PDB file of C-alpha atoms in Angstrom:
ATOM      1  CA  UNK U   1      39.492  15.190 -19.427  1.00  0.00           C
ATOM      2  CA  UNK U   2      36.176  13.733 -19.915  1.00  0.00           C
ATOM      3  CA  UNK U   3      33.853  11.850 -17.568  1.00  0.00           C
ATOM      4  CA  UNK U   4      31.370  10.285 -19.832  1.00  0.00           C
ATOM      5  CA  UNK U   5      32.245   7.152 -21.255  1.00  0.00           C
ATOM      6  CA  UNK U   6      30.261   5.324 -24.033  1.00  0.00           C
ATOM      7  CA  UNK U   7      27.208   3.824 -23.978  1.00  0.00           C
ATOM      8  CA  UNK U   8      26.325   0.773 -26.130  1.00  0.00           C
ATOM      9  CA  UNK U   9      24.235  -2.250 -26.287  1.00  0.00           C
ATOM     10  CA  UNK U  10      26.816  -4.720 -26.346  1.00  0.00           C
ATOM     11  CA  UNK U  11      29.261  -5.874 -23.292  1.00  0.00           C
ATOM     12  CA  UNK U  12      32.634  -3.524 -23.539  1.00  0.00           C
ATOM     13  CA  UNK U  13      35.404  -5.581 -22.960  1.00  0.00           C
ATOM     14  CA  UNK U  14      37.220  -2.991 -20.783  1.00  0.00           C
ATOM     15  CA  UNK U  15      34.171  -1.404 -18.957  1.00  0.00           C
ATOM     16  CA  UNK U  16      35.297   0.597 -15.817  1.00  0.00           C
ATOM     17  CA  UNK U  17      38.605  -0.221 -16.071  1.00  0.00           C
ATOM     18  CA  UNK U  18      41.651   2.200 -16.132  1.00  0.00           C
ATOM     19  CA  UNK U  19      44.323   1.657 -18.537  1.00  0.00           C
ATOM     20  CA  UNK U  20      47.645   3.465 -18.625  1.00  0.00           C
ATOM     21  CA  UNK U  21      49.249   3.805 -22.618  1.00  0.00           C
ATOM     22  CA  UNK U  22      53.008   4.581 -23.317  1.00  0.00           C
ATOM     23  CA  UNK U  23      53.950   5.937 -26.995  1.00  0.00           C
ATOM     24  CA  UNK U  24      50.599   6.701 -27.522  1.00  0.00           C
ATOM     25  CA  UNK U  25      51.314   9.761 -29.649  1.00  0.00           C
ATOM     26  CA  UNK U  26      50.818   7.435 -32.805  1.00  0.00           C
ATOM     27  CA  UNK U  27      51.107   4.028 -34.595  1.00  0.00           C
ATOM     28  CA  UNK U  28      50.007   1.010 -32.210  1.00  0.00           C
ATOM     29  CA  UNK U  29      50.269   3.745 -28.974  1.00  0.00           C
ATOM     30  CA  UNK U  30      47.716   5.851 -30.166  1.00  0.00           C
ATOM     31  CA  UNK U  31      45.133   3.155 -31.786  1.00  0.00           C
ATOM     32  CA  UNK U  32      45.157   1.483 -28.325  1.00  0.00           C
ATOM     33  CA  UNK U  33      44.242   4.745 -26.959  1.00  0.00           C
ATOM     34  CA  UNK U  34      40.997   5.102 -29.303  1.00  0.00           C
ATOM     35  CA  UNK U  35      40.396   1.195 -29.015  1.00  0.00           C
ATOM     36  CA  UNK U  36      40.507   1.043 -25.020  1.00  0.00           C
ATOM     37  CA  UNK U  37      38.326   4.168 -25.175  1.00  0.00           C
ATOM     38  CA  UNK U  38      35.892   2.980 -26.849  1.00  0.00           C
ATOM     39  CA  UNK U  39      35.669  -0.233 -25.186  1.00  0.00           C
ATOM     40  CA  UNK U  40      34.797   1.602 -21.951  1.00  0.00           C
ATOM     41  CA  UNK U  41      38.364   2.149 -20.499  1.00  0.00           C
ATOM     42  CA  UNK U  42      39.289   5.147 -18.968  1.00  0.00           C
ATOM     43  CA  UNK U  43      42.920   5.946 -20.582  1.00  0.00           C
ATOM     44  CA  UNK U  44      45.748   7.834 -19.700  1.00  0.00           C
ATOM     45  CA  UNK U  45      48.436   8.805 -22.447  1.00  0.00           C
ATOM     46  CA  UNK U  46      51.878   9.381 -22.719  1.00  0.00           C
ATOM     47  CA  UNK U  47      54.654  10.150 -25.109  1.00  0.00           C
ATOM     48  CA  UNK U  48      57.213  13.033 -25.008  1.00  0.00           C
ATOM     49  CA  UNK U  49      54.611  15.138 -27.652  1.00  0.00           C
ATOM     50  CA  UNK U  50      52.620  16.916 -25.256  1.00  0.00           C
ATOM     51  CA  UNK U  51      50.501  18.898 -28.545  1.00  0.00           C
ATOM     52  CA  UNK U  52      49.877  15.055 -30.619  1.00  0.00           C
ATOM     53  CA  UNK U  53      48.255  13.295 -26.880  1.00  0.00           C
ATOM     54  CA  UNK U  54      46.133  16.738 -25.991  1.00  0.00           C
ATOM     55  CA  UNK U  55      44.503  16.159 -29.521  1.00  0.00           C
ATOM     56  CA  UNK U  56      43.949  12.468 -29.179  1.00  0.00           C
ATOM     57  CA  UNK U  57      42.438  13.174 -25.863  1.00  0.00           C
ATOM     58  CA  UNK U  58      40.294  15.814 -27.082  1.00  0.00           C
ATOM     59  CA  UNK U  59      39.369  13.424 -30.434  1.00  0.00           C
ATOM     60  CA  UNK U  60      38.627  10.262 -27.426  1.00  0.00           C
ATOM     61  CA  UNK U  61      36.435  12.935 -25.237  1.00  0.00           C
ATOM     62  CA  UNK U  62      34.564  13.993 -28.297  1.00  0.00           C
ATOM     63  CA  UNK U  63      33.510  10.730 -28.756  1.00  0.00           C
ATOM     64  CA  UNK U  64      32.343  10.316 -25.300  1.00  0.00           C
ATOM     65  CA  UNK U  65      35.362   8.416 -24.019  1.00  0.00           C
ATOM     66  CA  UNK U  66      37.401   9.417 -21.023  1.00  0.00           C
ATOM     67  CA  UNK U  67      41.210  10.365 -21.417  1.00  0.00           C
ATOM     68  CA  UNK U  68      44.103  11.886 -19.750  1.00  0.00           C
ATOM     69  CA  UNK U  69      47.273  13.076 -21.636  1.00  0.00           C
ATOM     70  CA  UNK U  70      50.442  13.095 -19.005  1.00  0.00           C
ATOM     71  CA  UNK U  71      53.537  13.918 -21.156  1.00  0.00           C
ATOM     72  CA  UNK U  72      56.122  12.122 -20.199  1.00  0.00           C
ATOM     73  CA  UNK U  73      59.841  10.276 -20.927  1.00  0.00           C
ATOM     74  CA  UNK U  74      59.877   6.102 -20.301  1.00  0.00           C
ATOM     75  CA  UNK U  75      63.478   6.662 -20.050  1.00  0.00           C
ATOM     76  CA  UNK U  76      62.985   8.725 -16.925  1.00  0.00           C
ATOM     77  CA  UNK U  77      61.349   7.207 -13.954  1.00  0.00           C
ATOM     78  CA  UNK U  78      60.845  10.400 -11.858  1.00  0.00           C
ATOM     79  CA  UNK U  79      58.256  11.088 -14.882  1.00  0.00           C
ATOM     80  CA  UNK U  80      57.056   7.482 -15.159  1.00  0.00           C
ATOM     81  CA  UNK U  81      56.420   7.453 -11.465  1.00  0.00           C
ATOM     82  CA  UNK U  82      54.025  10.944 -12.278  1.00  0.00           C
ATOM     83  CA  UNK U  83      52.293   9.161 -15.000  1.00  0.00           C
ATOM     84  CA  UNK U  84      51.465   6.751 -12.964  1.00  0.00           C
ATOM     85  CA  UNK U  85      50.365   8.885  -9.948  1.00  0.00           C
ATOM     86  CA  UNK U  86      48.438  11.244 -12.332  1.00  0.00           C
ATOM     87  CA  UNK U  87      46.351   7.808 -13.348  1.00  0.00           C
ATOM     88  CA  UNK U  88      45.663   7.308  -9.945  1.00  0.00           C
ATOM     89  CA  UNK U  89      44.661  10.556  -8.589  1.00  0.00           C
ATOM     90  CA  UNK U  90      42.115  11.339 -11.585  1.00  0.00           C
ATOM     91  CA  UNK U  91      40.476   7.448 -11.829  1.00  0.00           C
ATOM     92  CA  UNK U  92      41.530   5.727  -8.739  1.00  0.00           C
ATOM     93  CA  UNK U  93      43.385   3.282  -9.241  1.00  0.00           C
ATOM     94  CA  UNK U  94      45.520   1.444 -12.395  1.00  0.00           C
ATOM     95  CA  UNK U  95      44.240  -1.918 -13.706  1.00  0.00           C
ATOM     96  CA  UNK U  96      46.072  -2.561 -16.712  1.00  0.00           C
ATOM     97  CA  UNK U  97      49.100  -0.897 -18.912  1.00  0.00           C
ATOM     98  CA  UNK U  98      50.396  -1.109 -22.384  1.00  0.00           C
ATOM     99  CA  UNK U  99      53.934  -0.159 -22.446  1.00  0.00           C
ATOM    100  CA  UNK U 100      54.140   0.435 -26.110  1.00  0.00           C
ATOM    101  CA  UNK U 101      56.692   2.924 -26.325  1.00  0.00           C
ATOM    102  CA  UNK U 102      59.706   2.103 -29.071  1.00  0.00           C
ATOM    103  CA  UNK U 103      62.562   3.373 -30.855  1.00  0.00           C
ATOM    104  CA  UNK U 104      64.542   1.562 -33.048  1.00  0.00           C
ATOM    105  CA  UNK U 105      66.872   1.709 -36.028  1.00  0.00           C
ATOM    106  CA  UNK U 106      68.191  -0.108 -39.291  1.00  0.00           C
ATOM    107  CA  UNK U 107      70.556  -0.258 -41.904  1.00  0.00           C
ATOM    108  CA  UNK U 108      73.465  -0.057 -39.556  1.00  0.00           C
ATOM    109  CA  UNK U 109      75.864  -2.708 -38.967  1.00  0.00           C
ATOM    110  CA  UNK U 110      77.014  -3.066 -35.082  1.00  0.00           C
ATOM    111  CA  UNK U 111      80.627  -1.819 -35.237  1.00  0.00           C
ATOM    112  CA  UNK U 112      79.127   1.630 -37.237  1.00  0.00           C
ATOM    113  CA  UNK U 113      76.752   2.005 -34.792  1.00  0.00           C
ATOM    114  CA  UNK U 114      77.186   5.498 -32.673  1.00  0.00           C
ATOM    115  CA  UNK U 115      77.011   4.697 -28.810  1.00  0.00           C
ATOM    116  CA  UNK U 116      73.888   7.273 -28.732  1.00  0.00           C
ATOM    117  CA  UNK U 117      71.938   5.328 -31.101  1.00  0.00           C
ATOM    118  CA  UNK U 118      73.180   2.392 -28.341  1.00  0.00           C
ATOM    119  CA  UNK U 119      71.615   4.059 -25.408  1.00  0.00           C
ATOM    120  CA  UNK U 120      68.606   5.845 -26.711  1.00  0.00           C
ATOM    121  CA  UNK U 121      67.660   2.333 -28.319  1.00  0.00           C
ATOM    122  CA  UNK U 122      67.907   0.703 -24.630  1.00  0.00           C
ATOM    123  CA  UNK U 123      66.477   3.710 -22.654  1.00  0.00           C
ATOM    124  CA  UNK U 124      63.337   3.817 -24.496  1.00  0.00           C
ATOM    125  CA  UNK U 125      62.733   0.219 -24.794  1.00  0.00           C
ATOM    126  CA  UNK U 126      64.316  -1.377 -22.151  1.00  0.00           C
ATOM    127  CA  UNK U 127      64.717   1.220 -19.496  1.00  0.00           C
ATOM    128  CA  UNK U 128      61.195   2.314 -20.987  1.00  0.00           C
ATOM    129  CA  UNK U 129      59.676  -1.362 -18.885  1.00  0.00           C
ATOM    130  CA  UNK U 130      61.775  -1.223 -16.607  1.00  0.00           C
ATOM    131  CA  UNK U 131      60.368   1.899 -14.955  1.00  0.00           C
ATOM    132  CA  UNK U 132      56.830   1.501 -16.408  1.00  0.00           C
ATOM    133  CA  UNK U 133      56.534  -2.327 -14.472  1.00  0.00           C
ATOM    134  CA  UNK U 134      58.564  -0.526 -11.342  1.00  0.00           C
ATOM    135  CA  UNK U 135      55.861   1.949 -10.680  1.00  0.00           C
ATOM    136  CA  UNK U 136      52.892  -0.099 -12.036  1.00  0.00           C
ATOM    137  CA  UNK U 137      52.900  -3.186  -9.921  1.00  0.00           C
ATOM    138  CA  UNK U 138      52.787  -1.181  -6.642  1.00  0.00           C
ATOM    139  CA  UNK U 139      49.309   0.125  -7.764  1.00  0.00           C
ATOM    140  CA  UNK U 140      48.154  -3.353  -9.008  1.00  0.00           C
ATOM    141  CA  UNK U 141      49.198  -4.965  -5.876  1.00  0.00           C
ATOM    142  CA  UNK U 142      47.752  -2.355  -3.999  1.00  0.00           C
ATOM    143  CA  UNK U 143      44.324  -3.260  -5.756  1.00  0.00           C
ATOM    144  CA  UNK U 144      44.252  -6.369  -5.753  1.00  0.00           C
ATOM    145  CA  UNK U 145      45.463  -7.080  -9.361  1.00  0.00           C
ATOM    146  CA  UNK U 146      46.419  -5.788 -12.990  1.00  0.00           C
ATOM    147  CA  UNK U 147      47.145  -6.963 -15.799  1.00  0.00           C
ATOM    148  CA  UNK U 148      50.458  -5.668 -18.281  1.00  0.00           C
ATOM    149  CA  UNK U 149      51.181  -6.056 -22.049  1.00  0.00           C
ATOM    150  CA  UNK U 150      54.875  -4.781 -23.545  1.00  0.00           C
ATOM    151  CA  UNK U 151      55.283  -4.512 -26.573  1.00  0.00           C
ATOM    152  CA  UNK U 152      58.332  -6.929 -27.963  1.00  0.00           C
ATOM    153  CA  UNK U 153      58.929  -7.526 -31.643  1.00  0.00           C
ATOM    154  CA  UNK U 154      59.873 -10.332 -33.964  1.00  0.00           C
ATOM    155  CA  UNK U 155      63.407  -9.412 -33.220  1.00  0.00           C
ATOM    156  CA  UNK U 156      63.251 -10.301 -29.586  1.00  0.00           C
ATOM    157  CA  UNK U 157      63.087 -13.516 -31.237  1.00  0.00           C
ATOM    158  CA  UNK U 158      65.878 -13.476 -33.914  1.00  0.00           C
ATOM    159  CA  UNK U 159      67.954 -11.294 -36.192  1.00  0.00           C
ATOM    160  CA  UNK U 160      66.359  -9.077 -38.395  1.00  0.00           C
ATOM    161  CA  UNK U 161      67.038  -6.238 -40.611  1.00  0.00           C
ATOM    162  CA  UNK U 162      66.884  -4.098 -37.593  1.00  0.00           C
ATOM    163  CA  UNK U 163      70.089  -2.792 -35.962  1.00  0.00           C
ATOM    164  CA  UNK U 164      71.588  -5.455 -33.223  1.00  0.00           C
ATOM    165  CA  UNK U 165      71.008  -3.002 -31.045  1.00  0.00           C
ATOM    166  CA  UNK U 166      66.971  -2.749 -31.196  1.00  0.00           C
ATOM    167  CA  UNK U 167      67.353  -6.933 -31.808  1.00  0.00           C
ATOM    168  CA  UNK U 168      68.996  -6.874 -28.232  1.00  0.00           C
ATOM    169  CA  UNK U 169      66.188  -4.584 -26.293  1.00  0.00           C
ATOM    170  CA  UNK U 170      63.313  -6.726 -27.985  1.00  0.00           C
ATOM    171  CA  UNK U 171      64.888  -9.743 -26.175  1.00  0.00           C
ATOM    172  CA  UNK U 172      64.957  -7.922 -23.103  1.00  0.00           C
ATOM    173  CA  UNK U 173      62.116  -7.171 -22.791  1.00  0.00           C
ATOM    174  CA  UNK U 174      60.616 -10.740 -23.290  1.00  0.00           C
ATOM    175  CA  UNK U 175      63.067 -11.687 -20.357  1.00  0.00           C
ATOM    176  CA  UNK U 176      61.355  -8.835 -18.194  1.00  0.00           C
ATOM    177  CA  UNK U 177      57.868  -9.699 -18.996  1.00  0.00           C
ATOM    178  CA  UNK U 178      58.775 -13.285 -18.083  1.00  0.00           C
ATOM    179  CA  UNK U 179      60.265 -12.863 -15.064  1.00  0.00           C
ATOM    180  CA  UNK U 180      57.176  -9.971 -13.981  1.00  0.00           C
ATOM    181  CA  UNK U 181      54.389 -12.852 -14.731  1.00  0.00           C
ATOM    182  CA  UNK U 182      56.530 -15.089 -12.847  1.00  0.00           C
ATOM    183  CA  UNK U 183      56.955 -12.986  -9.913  1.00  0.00           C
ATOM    184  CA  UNK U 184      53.325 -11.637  -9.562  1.00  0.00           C
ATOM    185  CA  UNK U 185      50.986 -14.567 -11.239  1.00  0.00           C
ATOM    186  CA  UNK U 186      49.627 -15.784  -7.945  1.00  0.00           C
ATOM    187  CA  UNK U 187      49.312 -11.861  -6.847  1.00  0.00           C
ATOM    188  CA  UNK U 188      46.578 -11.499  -9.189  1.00  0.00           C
ATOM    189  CA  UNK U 189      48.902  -9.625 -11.885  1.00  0.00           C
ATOM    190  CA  UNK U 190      49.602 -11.345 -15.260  1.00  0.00           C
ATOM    191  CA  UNK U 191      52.367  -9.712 -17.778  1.00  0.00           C
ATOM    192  CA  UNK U 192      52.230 -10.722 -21.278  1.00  0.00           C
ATOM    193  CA  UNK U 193      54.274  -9.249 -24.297  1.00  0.00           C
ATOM    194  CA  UNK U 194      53.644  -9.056 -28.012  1.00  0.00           C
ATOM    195  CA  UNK U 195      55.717 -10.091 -30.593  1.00  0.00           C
ATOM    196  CA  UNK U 196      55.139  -7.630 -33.000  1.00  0.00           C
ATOM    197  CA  UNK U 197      55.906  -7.817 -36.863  1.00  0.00           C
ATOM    198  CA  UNK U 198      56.427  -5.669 -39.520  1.00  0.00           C
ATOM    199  CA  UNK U 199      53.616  -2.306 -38.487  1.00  0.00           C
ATOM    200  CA  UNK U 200      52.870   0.676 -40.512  1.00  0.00           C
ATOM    201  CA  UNK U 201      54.296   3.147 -37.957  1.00  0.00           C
ATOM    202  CA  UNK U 202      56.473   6.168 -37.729  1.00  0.00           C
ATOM    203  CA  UNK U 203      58.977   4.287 -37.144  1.00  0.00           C
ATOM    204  CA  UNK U 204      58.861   1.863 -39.713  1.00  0.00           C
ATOM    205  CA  UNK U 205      57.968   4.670 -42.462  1.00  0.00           C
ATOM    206  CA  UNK U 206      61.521   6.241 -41.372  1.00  0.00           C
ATOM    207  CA  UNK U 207      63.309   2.854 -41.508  1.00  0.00           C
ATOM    208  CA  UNK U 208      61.767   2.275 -45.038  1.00  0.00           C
ATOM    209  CA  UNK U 209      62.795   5.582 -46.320  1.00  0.00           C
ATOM    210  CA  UNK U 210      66.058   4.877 -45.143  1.00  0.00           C
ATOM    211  CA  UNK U 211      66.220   1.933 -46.878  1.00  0.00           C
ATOM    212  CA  UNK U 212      63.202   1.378 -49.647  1.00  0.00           C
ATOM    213  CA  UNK U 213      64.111  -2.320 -49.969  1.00  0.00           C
ATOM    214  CA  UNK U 214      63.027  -3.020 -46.860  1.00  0.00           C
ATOM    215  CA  UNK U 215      59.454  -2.856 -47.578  1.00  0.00           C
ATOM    216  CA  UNK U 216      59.727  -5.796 -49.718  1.00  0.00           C
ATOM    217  CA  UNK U 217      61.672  -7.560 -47.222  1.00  0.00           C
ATOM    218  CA  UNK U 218      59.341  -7.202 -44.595  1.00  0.00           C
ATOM    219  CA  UNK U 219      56.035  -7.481 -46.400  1.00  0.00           C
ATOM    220  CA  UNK U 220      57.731 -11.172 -48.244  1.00  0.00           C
ATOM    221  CA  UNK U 221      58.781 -12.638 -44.515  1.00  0.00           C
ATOM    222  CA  UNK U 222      55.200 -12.761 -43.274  1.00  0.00           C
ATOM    223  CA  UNK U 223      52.545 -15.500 -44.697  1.00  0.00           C
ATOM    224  CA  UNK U 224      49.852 -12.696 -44.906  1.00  0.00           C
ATOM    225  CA  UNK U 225      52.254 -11.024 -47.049  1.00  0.00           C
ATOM    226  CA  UNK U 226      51.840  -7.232 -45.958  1.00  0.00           C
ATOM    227  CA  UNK U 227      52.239  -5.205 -43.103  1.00  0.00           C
ATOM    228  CA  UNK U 228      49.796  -4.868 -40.490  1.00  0.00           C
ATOM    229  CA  UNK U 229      48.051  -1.643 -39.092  1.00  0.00           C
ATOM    230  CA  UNK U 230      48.145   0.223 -36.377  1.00  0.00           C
ATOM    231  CA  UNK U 231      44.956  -1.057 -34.795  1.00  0.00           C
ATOM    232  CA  UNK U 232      45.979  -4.619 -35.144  1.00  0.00           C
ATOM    233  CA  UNK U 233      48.068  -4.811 -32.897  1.00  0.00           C
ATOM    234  CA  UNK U 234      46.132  -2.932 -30.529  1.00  0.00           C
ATOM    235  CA  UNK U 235      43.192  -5.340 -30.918  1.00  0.00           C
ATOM    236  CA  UNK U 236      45.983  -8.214 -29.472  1.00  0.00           C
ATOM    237  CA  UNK U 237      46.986  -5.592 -26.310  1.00  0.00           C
ATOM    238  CA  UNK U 238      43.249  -5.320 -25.745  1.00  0.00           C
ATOM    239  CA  UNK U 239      42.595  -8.444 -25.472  1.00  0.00           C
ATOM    240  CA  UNK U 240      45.452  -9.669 -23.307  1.00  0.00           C
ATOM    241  CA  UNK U 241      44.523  -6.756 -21.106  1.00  0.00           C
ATOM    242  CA  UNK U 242      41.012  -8.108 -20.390  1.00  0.00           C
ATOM    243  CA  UNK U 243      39.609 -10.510 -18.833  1.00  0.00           C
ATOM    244  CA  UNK U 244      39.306 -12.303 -21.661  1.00  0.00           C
ATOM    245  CA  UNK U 245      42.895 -13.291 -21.391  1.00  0.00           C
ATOM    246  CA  UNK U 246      42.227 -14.228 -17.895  1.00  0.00           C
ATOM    247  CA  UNK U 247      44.566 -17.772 -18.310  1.00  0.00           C
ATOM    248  CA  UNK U 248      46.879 -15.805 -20.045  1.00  0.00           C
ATOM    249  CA  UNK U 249      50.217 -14.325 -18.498  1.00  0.00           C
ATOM    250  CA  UNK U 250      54.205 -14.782 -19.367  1.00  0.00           C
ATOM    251  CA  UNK U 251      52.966 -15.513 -23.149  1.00  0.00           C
ATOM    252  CA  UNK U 252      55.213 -13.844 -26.238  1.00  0.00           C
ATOM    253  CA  UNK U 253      52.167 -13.155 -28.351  1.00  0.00           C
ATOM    254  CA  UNK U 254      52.768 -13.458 -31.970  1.00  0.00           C
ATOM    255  CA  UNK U 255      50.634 -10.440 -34.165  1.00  0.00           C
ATOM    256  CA  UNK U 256      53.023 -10.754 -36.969  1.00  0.00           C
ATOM    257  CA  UNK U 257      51.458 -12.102 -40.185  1.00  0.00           C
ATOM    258  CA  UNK U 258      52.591 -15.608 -39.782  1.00  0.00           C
ATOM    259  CA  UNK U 259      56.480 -14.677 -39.530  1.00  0.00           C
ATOM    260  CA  UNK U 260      57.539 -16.197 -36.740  1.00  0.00           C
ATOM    261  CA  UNK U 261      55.497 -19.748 -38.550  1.00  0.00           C
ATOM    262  CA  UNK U 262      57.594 -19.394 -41.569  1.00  0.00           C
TER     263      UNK U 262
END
């Protein structure tokens, strides 16, 4: 863990905040990590791959950012409720999240699907917010105030060629982020999600390997046609985290390429 954080001319739109990051190991998780970091954010990471966050913290510290890596389950809220204490007892306090963490699959029709593929798709991503929101709003109450991004997807909105399984946690957790802003908005605390599209992540690189056609599919249902990177996405979570997005709470984000417009 660092203590310096970067110095710049120019107004960083997270300076002196602390920001807690789920699935940061890679994809959108990990270039939120970098991104908050650099816009002056102090930024604690988790994932279950303890050896990829200890070398994104040490890359963020080398670059005069400040990072803690907490390893750590969503599914498990004895070891969300430690991520979340960890945040506090190194920076003080916990003024906004990005519960990023995912898992999802495709090619498989609903009656083929095996009930673990069932559960680990609503542990992680349902479960997953569920704890994170359980354990963060105490601290943002606590303070004052917070502000919370999930990440949902284009299939929290409607079918797509993931499995009905993943298509059912996306809406879920659109209805949790909903009913969080509507709980906490005049507590200071706004929750937003993002509607993600088509990303190049781990996740997606297994899902096209699976099934190549895919690719195609994906890159032809946006209006940008392609897929977007890592980063931006994270550019969206950044922003909703700030106080930029200060009018901003219970909003399903699109940062999809135009898909949803189609």
């Amino acid at each position: 863990m660092s203590n310096s954080r970067p110095s710049c001319d120019r107004s960083l739109v997270l300076d002196g905040k602390v920001a807690m990051i789920t699935g940061a190991s890679s994809g959108i998780g990990a270039a939120a990590a970098r991104l908050f970091a650099r816009e002056g954010a102090a930024v604690v990471v988790t994932a279950r791959r303890a050896e990829r966050l200890r070398a994104l913290v040490e890359e963020i510290s080398a670059g005069g950012g400040r990072a803690l890596a907490v390893p750590a389950d969503v599914a498990s809220a004895a070891d969300v409720e430690r991520v979340v204490r960890s945040a506090v007892d190194a920076f003080g306090r916990l003024d906004c999240a990005f519960n990023n963490a995912g898992f999802g699959t495709a090619g498989t029709e609903l009656h083929e699907t095996g009930q673990d593929v069932y559960e680990q798709t609503m542990d992680v991503n349902v479960r997953g917010v569920w704890n994170c929101l359980r354990f963060q709003i105490p601290e943002m109450l606590g303070a004052g105030g917070g502000t919370i991004v999930n990440t949902s997807s284009v299939a929290g909105q409607r079918a797509t060629g993931a499995s009905a399984a993943y298509v059912a946690a996306k809406h879920a957790v659109l209805g949790l982020t909903r009913a969080a802003a509507a709980e906490y908005a005049q507590r200071g605390i706004r929750v937003n999600a993002l509607v993600v599209g088509s990303t190049r992540t781990e996740m997606m690189d297994r899902a096209v390997r699976t099934m190549p056609e895919l690719r195609e599919r994906f890159e032809d249902e946006t209006l940008q046609k392609r897929m977007a990177g890592p980063a931006e996405v994270a550019e969206a979570a950044l922003w909703l985290c700030s106080d930029r997005a200060s009018f901003v709470t219970g909003a399903a984000m699109p940062v999809d390429g135009g898909t949803t417009a189609a």
